[in-house]
XYZ file of C-alpha atoms in Angstrom:
766
model
C 13.062 96.076 -58.755
C 9.312 96.585 -58.768
C 8.620 100.080 -60.068
C 5.481 102.087 -59.405
C 3.908 102.837 -62.785
C 4.944 99.553 -64.347
C 1.364 98.840 -65.371
C 0.744 102.118 -67.159
C 1.348 100.754 -70.610
C -0.893 97.713 -70.116
C -3.640 99.786 -68.556
C -3.681 102.179 -71.484
C -4.008 99.311 -73.932
C -7.035 98.044 -72.050
C -8.761 101.428 -72.323
C -8.962 100.940 -76.098
C -11.347 98.066 -75.495
C -14.031 100.626 -74.930
C -14.234 100.586 -71.152
C -14.837 103.983 -69.597
C -14.944 102.679 -66.056
C -11.156 102.988 -65.576
C -10.531 106.468 -67.022
C -10.267 108.024 -63.557
C -8.134 105.113 -62.441
C -5.773 105.773 -65.334
C -5.526 109.422 -64.341
C -4.625 108.318 -60.844
C -1.950 105.951 -62.121
C -0.470 108.769 -64.185
C -0.427 111.041 -61.129
C 1.296 108.446 -58.975
C 3.857 107.663 -61.643
C 4.582 111.329 -62.354
C 4.837 112.301 -58.680
C 7.041 109.337 -57.737
C 9.342 110.032 -60.686
C 9.660 113.676 -59.617
C 10.516 112.763 -56.018
C 13.392 110.641 -57.285
C 15.215 113.856 -58.130
C 15.550 114.703 -54.445
C 17.118 111.292 -53.898
C 19.772 112.409 -56.377
C 20.308 115.745 -54.554
C 18.534 117.721 -57.303
C 16.042 119.782 -55.304
C 15.367 122.259 -58.095
C 14.391 119.552 -60.585
C 12.179 117.845 -58.000
C 10.340 121.041 -57.146
C 9.979 121.988 -60.821
C 8.387 118.677 -61.772
C 6.185 118.502 -58.677
C 4.873 122.028 -59.272
C 3.252 120.803 -62.491
C 0.710 118.711 -60.586
C -1.769 119.369 -57.804
C -2.772 115.799 -56.903
C -2.324 114.492 -53.359
C 0.668 112.497 -54.632
C 2.313 115.671 -55.945
C 1.529 117.455 -52.693
C 3.063 114.580 -50.764
C 6.106 114.761 -53.029
C 6.545 118.441 -52.203
C 6.240 117.526 -48.554
C 8.934 114.873 -48.902
C 11.299 117.429 -50.470
C 10.862 119.948 -47.645
C 10.907 117.156 -45.046
C 14.290 115.968 -46.301
C 15.700 119.480 -46.141
C 14.216 120.047 -42.679
C 15.510 116.842 -41.087
C 18.948 117.150 -42.652
C 19.512 120.751 -41.591
C 17.287 121.265 -38.504
C 16.579 124.809 -39.689
C 13.414 126.265 -38.196
C 12.254 128.147 -41.287
C 12.551 124.977 -43.387
C 10.730 123.035 -40.675
C 7.820 125.482 -40.757
C 7.697 125.200 -44.540
C 7.705 121.409 -44.309
C 4.935 121.434 -41.698
C 2.733 123.632 -43.881
C 3.323 121.576 -47.016
C 2.659 118.285 -45.256
C -0.550 119.714 -43.828
C -1.611 120.655 -47.360
C -0.856 117.128 -48.570
C -2.850 115.610 -45.713
C -5.905 117.822 -46.351
C -5.779 117.272 -50.115
C -5.591 113.507 -49.633
C -8.533 113.614 -47.240
C -10.697 115.453 -49.755
C -9.710 113.063 -52.538
C -10.508 110.090 -50.332
C -13.995 111.452 -49.717
C -14.440 112.110 -53.430
C -13.310 108.595 -54.295
C -16.128 107.123 -52.238
C -18.648 109.108 -54.261
C -17.088 108.463 -57.685
C -18.154 105.251 -59.440
C -15.139 105.407 -61.785
C -12.569 105.549 -58.984
C -9.950 102.821 -58.786
C -11.106 99.902 -56.679
C -8.545 97.478 -55.407
C -9.444 93.847 -54.744
C -7.630 94.227 -51.424
C -8.382 97.662 -50.030
C -11.474 99.851 -49.800
C -11.845 102.629 -52.355
C -9.538 105.543 -51.581
C -7.043 103.624 -49.430
C -4.150 105.094 -51.443
C -5.219 108.532 -50.215
C -5.377 107.234 -46.641
C -1.752 106.108 -47.009
C -0.840 109.591 -48.245
C -2.491 111.004 -45.127
C -0.586 108.599 -42.888
C 2.736 109.469 -44.531
C 2.042 113.187 -44.224
C 1.038 112.773 -40.575
C 4.115 110.717 -39.832
C 6.567 113.149 -41.430
C 4.750 116.107 -39.904
C 5.023 114.556 -36.440
C 8.776 114.079 -36.861
C 9.154 117.712 -37.889
C 6.972 118.764 -34.956
C 9.115 116.900 -32.426
C 12.187 118.678 -33.801
C 10.336 121.978 -33.525
C 11.207 124.472 -30.809
C 7.644 124.532 -29.479
C 6.536 122.084 -26.807
C 2.938 122.516 -27.949
C 3.869 121.452 -31.472
C 5.788 118.490 -30.106
C 2.764 117.287 -28.123
C 0.554 117.714 -31.168
C 3.023 115.575 -33.053
C 2.455 112.638 -30.734
C -1.267 112.895 -31.448
C -0.436 112.820 -35.165
C 1.540 109.642 -34.608
C -1.573 108.079 -33.141
C -3.656 109.231 -36.113
C -1.128 107.719 -38.491
C -1.200 104.463 -36.546
C -4.996 104.266 -36.709
C -4.933 104.940 -40.447
C -2.367 102.205 -41.035
C -4.376 99.897 -38.807
C -7.253 100.376 -41.247
C -4.972 99.236 -44.068
C -4.110 96.190 -41.977
C -7.753 95.343 -41.432
C -8.390 95.477 -45.163
C -5.532 93.094 -45.833
C -6.715 90.693 -43.147
C -10.200 90.694 -44.650
C -8.785 90.117 -48.120
C -6.725 87.120 -47.033
C -9.651 85.672 -45.115
C -11.995 85.970 -48.086
C -9.396 84.645 -50.502
C -8.801 81.653 -48.249
C -12.541 81.003 -48.126
C -12.823 81.370 -51.901
C -9.885 79.028 -52.403
C -11.418 76.373 -50.140
C -14.731 76.557 -51.974
C -12.982 76.408 -55.356
C -10.999 73.334 -54.335
C -14.126 71.519 -53.197
C -16.140 72.436 -56.304
C -13.477 71.406 -58.833
C -12.568 68.195 -57.000
C -8.884 69.126 -56.967
C -6.751 66.544 -55.262
C -3.283 67.737 -56.208
C -1.110 69.653 -53.781
C -1.808 73.376 -53.809
C -0.357 76.261 -51.897
C -2.571 77.872 -49.305
C -4.322 80.839 -50.840
C -3.184 83.198 -48.122
C 0.419 82.325 -48.850
C 0.198 82.381 -52.652
C 3.076 84.160 -54.329
C 2.204 86.952 -56.713
C 3.693 86.197 -60.058
C 1.733 88.998 -61.625
C -1.702 90.541 -61.357
C -3.390 87.248 -62.096
C -2.603 86.055 -58.589
C -5.056 88.588 -57.244
C -8.053 86.873 -58.930
C -9.058 83.209 -59.196
C -7.346 81.347 -61.994
C -10.718 80.308 -63.402
C -11.406 83.949 -64.264
C -10.112 84.709 -67.742
C -8.349 88.019 -68.512
C -11.218 89.071 -70.759
C -13.508 89.079 -67.745
C -11.256 91.441 -65.762
C -12.093 95.105 -66.018
C -9.753 97.601 -67.659
C -8.111 98.799 -64.458
C -6.913 95.314 -63.738
C -8.667 94.942 -60.410
C -12.060 96.678 -60.526
C -13.951 93.453 -59.923
C -14.483 92.851 -56.237
C -13.953 89.495 -54.596
C -17.714 89.111 -54.240
C -18.205 89.620 -57.977
C -15.399 87.225 -58.713
C -17.211 84.524 -56.748
C -20.366 85.248 -58.725
C -18.554 84.849 -62.042
C -17.017 81.602 -60.813
C -20.419 80.211 -59.952
C -21.694 81.074 -63.437
C -18.756 79.584 -65.330
C -17.948 76.483 -63.347
C -19.685 73.121 -63.575
C -22.229 72.236 -60.917
C -20.564 71.559 -57.623
C -21.659 70.288 -54.237
C -23.739 72.787 -52.373
C -21.830 75.386 -50.448
C -23.542 76.726 -47.351
C -24.315 80.397 -47.544
C -22.058 82.726 -45.643
C -23.521 84.327 -42.593
C -24.534 87.922 -42.727
C -22.402 90.856 -41.682
C -20.874 90.412 -38.284
C -20.025 86.730 -38.849
C -16.525 86.213 -37.607
C -16.049 82.566 -38.427
C -12.879 81.689 -40.255
C -14.188 79.509 -43.065
C -17.381 78.154 -44.606
C -17.541 74.380 -44.765
C -18.353 72.167 -47.769
C -20.741 69.245 -47.459
C -19.198 65.868 -48.103
C -20.340 63.787 -51.054
C -22.540 61.046 -49.551
C -23.663 59.280 -52.786
C -21.885 56.056 -51.782
C -24.663 54.333 -49.872
C -22.630 51.212 -49.110
C -20.019 53.147 -47.198
C -20.804 54.534 -43.817
C -19.762 58.115 -43.518
C -17.535 58.551 -40.467
C -18.149 61.366 -38.081
C -14.676 62.708 -38.883
C -11.765 61.773 -41.123
C -9.570 59.251 -39.322
C -6.622 58.946 -41.688
C -3.541 60.936 -42.678
C -4.000 64.269 -44.383
C -1.251 65.992 -46.368
C -1.448 69.775 -46.060
C 0.492 71.724 -48.658
C 3.356 73.981 -47.618
C 5.982 76.034 -49.429
C 7.723 74.710 -52.572
C 5.422 71.710 -52.922
C 6.330 70.341 -49.509
C 3.721 68.915 -47.163
C 2.905 68.698 -43.472
C 1.276 65.386 -42.429
C -1.736 65.634 -40.118
C -2.417 62.352 -38.317
C -6.046 62.789 -37.371
C -6.295 59.280 -35.977
C -3.903 60.175 -33.180
C -5.073 63.758 -32.900
C -1.643 65.290 -33.329
C 0.499 66.997 -35.893
C 3.007 64.629 -37.455
C 5.875 67.083 -37.565
C 8.461 64.375 -37.167
C 7.316 62.605 -40.328
C 6.783 65.781 -42.341
C 8.780 66.484 -45.477
C 8.745 70.245 -44.867
C 11.810 71.980 -43.523
C 12.327 74.663 -40.847
C 9.779 73.029 -38.544
C 10.016 73.133 -34.731
C 11.123 70.035 -32.812
C 8.469 67.347 -32.468
C 8.361 67.770 -28.686
C 7.757 71.502 -28.899
C 4.178 72.618 -28.382
C 2.797 74.815 -31.175
C 2.037 78.442 -30.425
C -1.707 78.815 -30.005
C -1.643 82.441 -28.878
C -3.755 84.895 -30.819
C -1.414 87.395 -32.548
C -1.912 91.081 -32.075
C -2.530 93.524 -34.921
C 1.147 94.251 -35.476
C 2.016 90.553 -35.667
C -0.727 90.027 -38.246
C 0.536 92.968 -40.266
C 4.066 91.580 -40.232
C 2.845 88.209 -41.525
C 0.809 89.851 -44.260
C 3.519 92.113 -45.567
C 6.520 89.956 -44.778
C 5.328 86.622 -46.124
C 7.962 83.958 -46.585
C 6.999 83.934 -50.253
C 8.853 87.221 -50.503
C 12.318 86.160 -51.561
C 13.160 87.529 -54.994
C 13.026 91.190 -56.066
C 10.284 90.380 -58.601
C 8.162 88.701 -55.921
C 7.914 91.443 -53.339
C 4.242 91.548 -52.512
C 2.024 88.537 -51.962
C -0.907 90.714 -53.036
C -0.033 91.673 -56.616
C 1.783 94.325 -58.618
C -0.865 96.846 -59.575
C 0.800 100.283 -59.146
C -1.795 101.602 -56.727
C -1.615 98.466 -54.595
C 2.179 98.608 -54.716
C 2.041 102.237 -53.559
C -0.180 101.222 -50.650
C 1.833 98.162 -49.665
C 5.244 99.841 -49.895
C 3.921 102.926 -48.123
C 2.344 100.943 -45.300
C 5.558 98.953 -44.773
C 7.604 102.138 -44.643
C 5.187 104.028 -42.388
C 4.445 101.196 -39.975
C 8.130 100.299 -39.836
C 9.364 103.764 -38.957
C 6.478 104.232 -36.538
C 7.263 101.090 -34.557
C 10.992 101.863 -34.644
C 10.589 105.465 -33.465
C 8.353 104.609 -30.518
C 10.650 101.784 -29.432
C 13.566 104.190 -29.039
C 11.893 106.890 -26.950
C 14.149 107.395 -23.896
C 12.741 107.060 -20.355
C 12.771 110.853 -19.930
C 9.943 111.126 -22.481
C 8.014 108.018 -21.466
C 5.030 110.091 -20.315
C 4.456 111.256 -23.873
C 4.022 107.658 -24.975
C 0.662 107.663 -23.194
C -0.546 110.044 -25.895
C 0.394 107.596 -28.622
C -1.472 104.733 -26.990
C 0.620 101.843 -28.291
C 4.089 100.393 -27.807
C 6.876 100.275 -30.328
C 8.532 97.136 -31.568
C 12.069 97.587 -32.774
C 12.530 94.204 -34.470
C 9.249 94.308 -36.362
C 9.793 97.889 -37.371
C 13.210 97.093 -38.789
C 11.868 94.059 -40.653
C 9.159 96.126 -42.291
C 11.652 98.795 -43.316
C 13.853 96.129 -44.910
C 10.782 94.905 -46.779
C 10.044 98.420 -48.031
C 13.579 98.825 -49.430
C 12.771 96.195 -52.053
C 10.443 98.632 -53.798
C 12.070 100.906 -56.360
C 10.150 104.016 -55.348
C 10.343 106.792 -52.797
C 9.172 104.472 -50.020
C 12.060 102.099 -50.726
C 14.588 104.945 -50.784
C 13.358 106.542 -47.561
C 13.174 103.165 -45.822
C 16.806 102.656 -46.778
C 17.718 106.049 -45.334
C 15.949 105.270 -42.066
C 17.744 101.919 -41.788
C 21.138 103.548 -42.339
C 20.330 106.297 -39.847
C 19.415 103.584 -37.371
C 22.420 101.303 -37.901
C 25.100 103.901 -38.715
C 23.764 106.625 -36.489
C 21.525 105.686 -33.581
C 22.832 102.222 -32.692
C 26.390 103.456 -33.122
C 25.777 105.444 -29.924
C 24.824 102.272 -28.054
C 27.014 99.589 -26.514
C 24.801 96.831 -25.179
C 24.027 95.061 -28.441
C 24.585 91.405 -29.426
C 27.475 90.468 -31.684
C 25.339 88.069 -33.708
C 21.714 87.268 -34.319
C 18.690 89.492 -33.925
C 19.623 93.011 -32.892
C 23.217 92.807 -34.112
C 24.661 94.982 -36.840
C 23.871 93.301 -40.202
C 27.068 94.298 -41.942
C 26.595 92.205 -45.100
C 22.982 93.300 -45.603
C 23.858 96.961 -45.086
C 26.662 96.768 -47.627
C 24.348 95.095 -50.127
C 21.653 97.731 -49.539
C 24.191 100.534 -49.898
C 25.387 99.087 -53.190
C 21.785 98.835 -54.407
C 20.944 102.405 -53.420
C 24.071 103.810 -54.989
C 23.092 102.009 -58.173
C 19.598 103.473 -58.085
C 20.750 107.011 -57.224
C 24.317 107.416 -58.513
C 24.407 111.197 -58.051
C 23.196 111.257 -54.464
C 25.465 112.205 -51.581
C 23.065 110.565 -49.123
C 24.603 107.184 -49.835
C 28.157 108.553 -49.988
C 27.640 109.900 -46.476
C 26.432 106.499 -45.319
C 29.463 104.826 -46.882
C 31.747 107.122 -44.913
C 29.805 106.324 -41.764
C 30.098 102.587 -42.401
C 33.854 102.910 -42.771
C 34.007 104.711 -39.415
C 31.907 101.977 -37.779
C 34.454 99.472 -39.039
C 37.108 101.553 -37.208
C 38.583 102.737 -40.503
C 38.579 106.420 -39.544
C 41.393 107.422 -41.869
C 39.702 105.752 -44.829
C 36.401 107.400 -43.912
C 37.909 110.876 -43.807
C 39.812 110.299 -47.052
C 36.649 109.048 -48.749
C 34.712 112.140 -47.643
C 37.539 114.430 -48.730
C 37.491 112.970 -52.251
C 33.733 113.487 -52.620
C 32.455 116.462 -54.575
C 30.216 119.000 -52.858
C 26.513 118.223 -52.766
C 24.009 120.503 -54.462
C 21.820 120.148 -51.368
C 23.168 122.581 -48.784
C 21.746 120.732 -45.792
C 23.350 117.471 -46.936
C 26.672 119.197 -47.504
C 26.569 120.537 -43.936
C 25.773 117.102 -42.533
C 28.678 115.608 -44.487
C 31.084 118.156 -43.029
C 29.746 117.543 -39.519
C 30.379 113.776 -39.812
C 33.815 114.438 -41.232
C 34.610 116.767 -38.315
C 33.599 114.114 -35.797
C 35.774 111.493 -37.470
C 38.857 113.752 -37.509
C 38.236 114.426 -33.815
C 38.237 110.684 -33.103
C 41.561 110.532 -34.984
C 42.892 113.337 -32.730
C 43.558 115.556 -35.752
C 42.662 118.733 -33.894
C 43.608 121.278 -36.567
C 41.375 119.576 -39.130
C 38.585 119.160 -36.587
C 38.573 122.851 -35.715
C 38.621 123.867 -39.379
C 35.766 121.475 -40.212
C 33.508 122.743 -37.434
C 34.188 126.339 -38.386
C 33.121 125.418 -41.911
C 29.915 123.886 -40.517
C 29.073 127.286 -39.034
C 28.951 128.719 -42.559
C 26.646 125.941 -43.795
C 23.890 125.843 -41.179
C 22.578 127.727 -38.150
C 21.730 124.832 -35.870
C 24.143 124.789 -32.889
C 26.953 127.254 -33.370
C 27.652 127.343 -29.613
C 28.560 123.652 -29.664
C 30.727 124.108 -32.767
C 32.715 126.944 -31.158
C 33.046 124.882 -27.962
C 34.580 121.946 -29.840
C 36.924 124.288 -31.716
C 38.084 125.750 -28.411
C 38.515 122.281 -26.916
C 40.706 121.260 -29.869
C 43.012 124.199 -29.296
C 43.165 123.346 -25.567
C 44.659 119.979 -26.555
C 47.099 121.673 -28.928
C 48.046 124.123 -26.169
C 48.734 121.287 -23.724
C 50.745 119.389 -26.328
C 53.016 122.357 -27.084
C 53.117 123.960 -23.631
C 56.567 122.628 -22.718
C 58.074 121.879 -26.135
C 56.948 124.955 -28.103
C 55.836 127.837 -25.850
C 55.217 130.205 -28.774
C 52.862 127.799 -30.513
C 51.202 127.029 -27.201
C 50.545 130.725 -26.603
C 48.902 131.058 -30.022
C 46.686 128.028 -29.395
C 45.719 129.399 -25.974
C 44.616 132.689 -27.521
C 42.615 130.892 -30.206
C 40.982 128.648 -27.613
C 39.908 131.622 -25.506
C 38.526 133.351 -28.612
C 36.356 130.355 -29.472
C 35.160 129.774 -25.899
C 34.106 133.428 -25.630
C 31.742 132.849 -28.551
C 30.013 129.881 -26.932
C 27.581 131.619 -24.572
C 26.373 134.258 -27.096
C 25.590 131.462 -29.555
C 23.647 129.198 -27.201
C 20.005 129.372 -26.206
C 18.864 130.419 -29.671
C 17.495 127.010 -30.525
C 15.087 124.852 -28.582
C 13.873 121.266 -28.559
C 10.317 120.618 -27.353
C 10.264 123.995 -25.627
C 13.622 123.502 -23.894
C 17.152 124.540 -24.701
C 19.203 122.092 -26.676
C 20.884 119.672 -24.238
C 24.349 120.290 -25.654
C 23.820 124.058 -25.454
C 23.038 123.728 -21.763
C 26.069 121.494 -21.258
C 28.686 123.664 -22.994
C 27.346 126.870 -21.469
C 27.653 125.389 -17.981
C 31.169 124.112 -18.658
C 32.400 127.522 -19.821
C 30.825 129.214 -16.778
C 32.523 126.665 -14.498
C 35.946 127.410 -15.992
C 35.409 131.149 -15.806
C 34.646 130.860 -12.102
C 37.724 128.701 -11.548
C 39.836 131.324 -13.334
C 38.777 133.812 -10.661
C 39.099 131.405 -7.753
C 42.486 130.046 -8.816
C 43.798 133.357 -10.162
C 45.093 131.746 -13.328
C 44.640 132.003 -17.082
C 41.415 130.642 -18.534
C 43.172 127.851 -20.461
C 44.768 126.607 -17.245
C 41.397 126.513 -15.473
C 39.985 124.045 -17.998
C 39.611 120.636 -16.412
C 39.900 117.092 -17.763
C 40.160 117.007 -21.553
C 36.927 118.571 -22.935
C 37.582 116.906 -26.287
C 37.463 113.475 -24.664
C 34.191 114.402 -22.994
C 32.654 115.257 -26.382
C 34.042 112.034 -27.836
C 32.344 110.104 -25.033
C 28.928 111.659 -25.583
C 29.174 110.886 -29.312
C 30.522 107.386 -28.490
C 33.564 107.968 -30.629
C 35.496 105.367 -28.642
C 33.421 102.697 -30.381
C 35.003 103.733 -33.694
C 38.597 103.896 -32.465
C 41.385 101.412 -32.970
C 43.851 100.786 -30.150
C 46.281 103.491 -31.283
C 43.467 106.062 -31.173
C 42.460 104.830 -27.726
C 46.044 105.118 -26.520
C 46.091 108.724 -27.708
C 42.925 109.375 -25.704
C 44.491 107.816 -22.606
C 47.520 110.090 -23.098
C 45.239 113.141 -23.246
C 43.602 112.075 -20.018
C 46.932 111.381 -18.343
C 47.938 115.037 -18.797
C 45.556 116.069 -16.009
C 47.562 114.165 -13.377
C 50.950 114.995 -14.862
C 53.408 117.585 -13.523
C 52.459 119.789 -16.508
C 49.188 120.532 -14.719
C 49.898 122.547 -11.550
C 46.218 122.690 -10.521
C 45.333 119.005 -10.213
C 45.573 119.142 -6.429
C 42.797 121.742 -6.398
C 40.426 119.643 -8.482
C 37.055 118.674 -7.026
C 35.583 115.197 -6.760
C 33.398 115.562 -9.849
C 36.371 116.435 -12.047
C 38.335 113.436 -10.825
C 35.277 111.302 -11.539
C 35.313 112.523 -15.155
C 38.899 111.341 -15.462
C 38.082 107.936 -14.010
C 34.985 107.472 -16.168
C 36.693 108.379 -19.456
C 39.668 106.152 -18.658
C 37.317 103.283 -17.890
C 35.543 103.720 -21.231
C 38.871 103.581 -23.065
C 39.820 100.447 -21.176
C 36.495 98.791 -21.955
C 36.919 99.677 -25.616
C 40.290 97.921 -25.532
C 38.704 94.843 -23.987
C 40.125 95.401 -20.478
C 36.798 95.106 -18.702
C 38.161 93.961 -15.335
C 40.374 97.056 -14.997
C 37.519 99.277 -16.203
C 35.086 97.874 -13.643
C 37.593 98.186 -10.830
C 38.221 101.851 -11.686
C 34.511 102.687 -11.860
C 33.748 100.923 -8.588
C 36.623 102.472 -6.678
C 36.493 106.040 -8.008
C 32.748 106.658 -8.532
C 30.227 103.964 -7.540
C 31.594 103.480 -4.023
C 31.312 107.252 -3.372
C 28.101 108.796 -2.045
C 26.315 110.095 -5.145
C 25.171 113.205 -3.264
C 28.790 114.422 -3.184
C 28.776 114.836 -6.964
C 25.929 117.326 -6.880
C 26.237 121.073 -6.590
C 26.076 124.247 -8.586
C 28.169 124.040 -11.741
C 29.353 120.502 -10.997
C 29.439 117.571 -13.406
C 26.900 115.284 -11.741
C 26.470 113.186 -14.905
C 29.410 110.937 -14.053
C 27.515 109.059 -11.305
C 24.669 107.693 -13.505
C 27.008 107.221 -16.461
C 29.319 105.121 -14.282
C 26.426 102.745 -13.601
C 25.703 102.510 -17.301
C 29.368 101.832 -17.996
C 29.360 99.032 -15.430
C 26.386 97.510 -17.266
C 28.262 97.836 -20.573
C 31.301 96.090 -19.103
C 29.211 93.261 -17.667
C 27.443 92.832 -21.002
C 30.731 92.685 -22.846
C 31.893 89.903 -20.556
C 28.634 88.010 -21.089
C 28.815 88.408 -24.869
C 32.543 87.754 -25.210
C 31.888 84.555 -27.199
C 28.651 85.690 -28.815
C 26.490 83.586 -26.458
C 25.219 85.884 -23.700
C 22.360 83.502 -22.874
C 24.928 81.200 -21.293
C 25.656 83.829 -18.601
C 22.301 84.537 -16.901
C 23.916 85.911 -13.729
C 25.783 88.559 -15.669
C 22.629 89.480 -17.561
C 20.839 89.985 -14.239
C 23.749 92.106 -12.976
C 23.562 94.169 -16.144
C 19.833 94.632 -15.576
C 20.397 95.917 -12.032
C 22.811 98.638 -13.153
C 20.447 99.711 -15.937
C 17.604 99.926 -13.426
C 19.678 102.334 -11.340
C 20.322 104.576 -14.330
C 16.660 104.537 -15.357
C 15.586 105.722 -11.899
C 18.134 108.541 -11.775
C 17.004 112.130 -11.542
C 17.700 114.612 -14.335
C 21.327 115.219 -15.333
C 23.352 116.542 -18.266
C 22.479 114.910 -21.590
C 20.275 112.363 -19.851
C 18.181 111.804 -22.997
C 21.294 110.664 -24.855
C 22.200 108.207 -22.110
C 18.524 107.232 -21.847
C 18.535 106.125 -25.481
C 21.448 103.821 -24.659
C 19.525 102.426 -21.702
C 16.393 101.848 -23.786
C 18.415 99.930 -26.369
C 20.140 97.931 -23.639
C 16.832 96.900 -22.082
C 15.548 95.819 -25.461
C 18.662 93.664 -25.891
C 18.229 91.989 -22.500
C 14.587 91.215 -23.224
C 15.677 89.093 -26.183
C 17.415 86.847 -23.686
C 14.500 86.577 -21.304
C 15.579 89.304 -18.885
C 12.633 91.623 -18.284
C 13.646 95.153 -17.349
């Protein structure tokens, strides 16, 4: 893998030649290398070592490293004090980078890249700090901080857009220089387009006619303009090249005058023959200028569109250009990552811009409809596919950007998309199982002591419906030195045991989570109580003594729910799950009074199955697990429940919805759709509303209908062959999107956003 700092040895050797121009550049390289090496400790769960090494430096790169350390702790644990610390440290990194960027413009000895303006590396540090700070701000309890965070996202976007502009200018000038060089040397052999040239080392950044002795000590101090001057001095006389227009000229290329020394031959107005244009791997595309068309059919290049397909003449937007620059098809092997070169500062910029732009586009693309107003602050739209592609590109770099890009990808595939249902089985947007396994293997090789990748391996096993293997794998893993990561591991393990219906282990795991973090204890106690409700119902007839003990434990846990909710906030509002569990407990307490029964008998349809639904645990279950869930749901209508006749419409809708989800997960979409239509969708939605009622079933039933229709369309992996079903799916999603506020609507909204993105790939605009 391409490591930042790989040029340090060579750069030091060049200093001995007597050049003093690159001394500051060498200091900068040392700072980058030292800071990046220190951050690697956090990727191996060693926070103390990371902080110790980073404390030895005060450069913007060290400050950014400190920010990464606190950012990781903040996002893993959601602890407010750590979030405040992260916000302060990232602000320090941003300000330090800004000052260094200003200083770089005034320092003649500063590193100057042939691609980017002086100080661009500090601009990337600012963008990274702004991006991480905005994520922390959104997770903050304050609405004001959350709004400020969206402004920071815009600042980061504008900074990265500046990096893009520099790359576009570089490629344009290099293409112009290459054209002029070809004309002056009379080259007739096939050559690769300069803008697509693969970097086989630093020499690809400068013309091949420039000898190493003429390159300055920092490997890239000479600007492209100076390179052209040196070329003119060293090359033989060539045909005159028209001067470039002054600043503001936006023409693509300068043109070279033809050689008209042959007096006996009339010079045609334009070339009327066949022209071979070079492509990848020595292949060519034939241009038939006589017929004024592109001879694709006779071309020797592969992967070309059909001859009857019109070429795309649309002007790409900024993001499309950025994708082409940083995701060139020349990027295939680990040693050929960047088409721009391998100077450490340039690598830092390129890997950082891929990571930042990737996560930025991905984040914005997943904002649920409930927060769509805030997107107006950002001022641009996300692009999920491009964001993911850029993150994959960043993972090829063996530095902190590569590691964090890998984490974001795993969080996306193993976390976020695992909550969603309307996704294609194959092709763009599907789960890339092979690539994820390969990436996981690579990351575990880079960071063998890190529990981050062990956690992701357990998640991948669960996604493959190997819940027992996932839990066993987690149980055999040693405790992490990073407390926040240890808590997250236990939380995932608790969810997986819940999907397995191992209620004793689930309750014990969530109680252990309470000792590891202070995020949402009310939810943890609620799930513990729900587990003991299931145990109580299981033993009620067969083992009354055990049932009585479970009932007492359930009541004890539920009594702790309300006192432990409302202490945390998200964007100035209570946590959605806190609101949900508090309302549920209040509903059961009121029913206890109205029905004059014990609290455990006033609990409605399986609360465990409700939690499983909102975490989309059914997606990870095999048929035997789904059958166990159906058995839990069947208890409500059984003779063991004397209060079913008193149940309200909303509670019966919960039963129908959860049953339908289980049926869909088993592939029985027709039965699932029939149940949803009969029990929920055909009923006036106003009847589900009311104080303390579960009104969420009505919009969720529409989403579930869309999920069933999608599954039928994608049954053979070719949803485009079923346009009517795609339109039907769209109609249900439109209903959900227009719904008023309801419990956990942001969580359902994320599913809807992903579903709309999927339909758009098949030409269905939502």
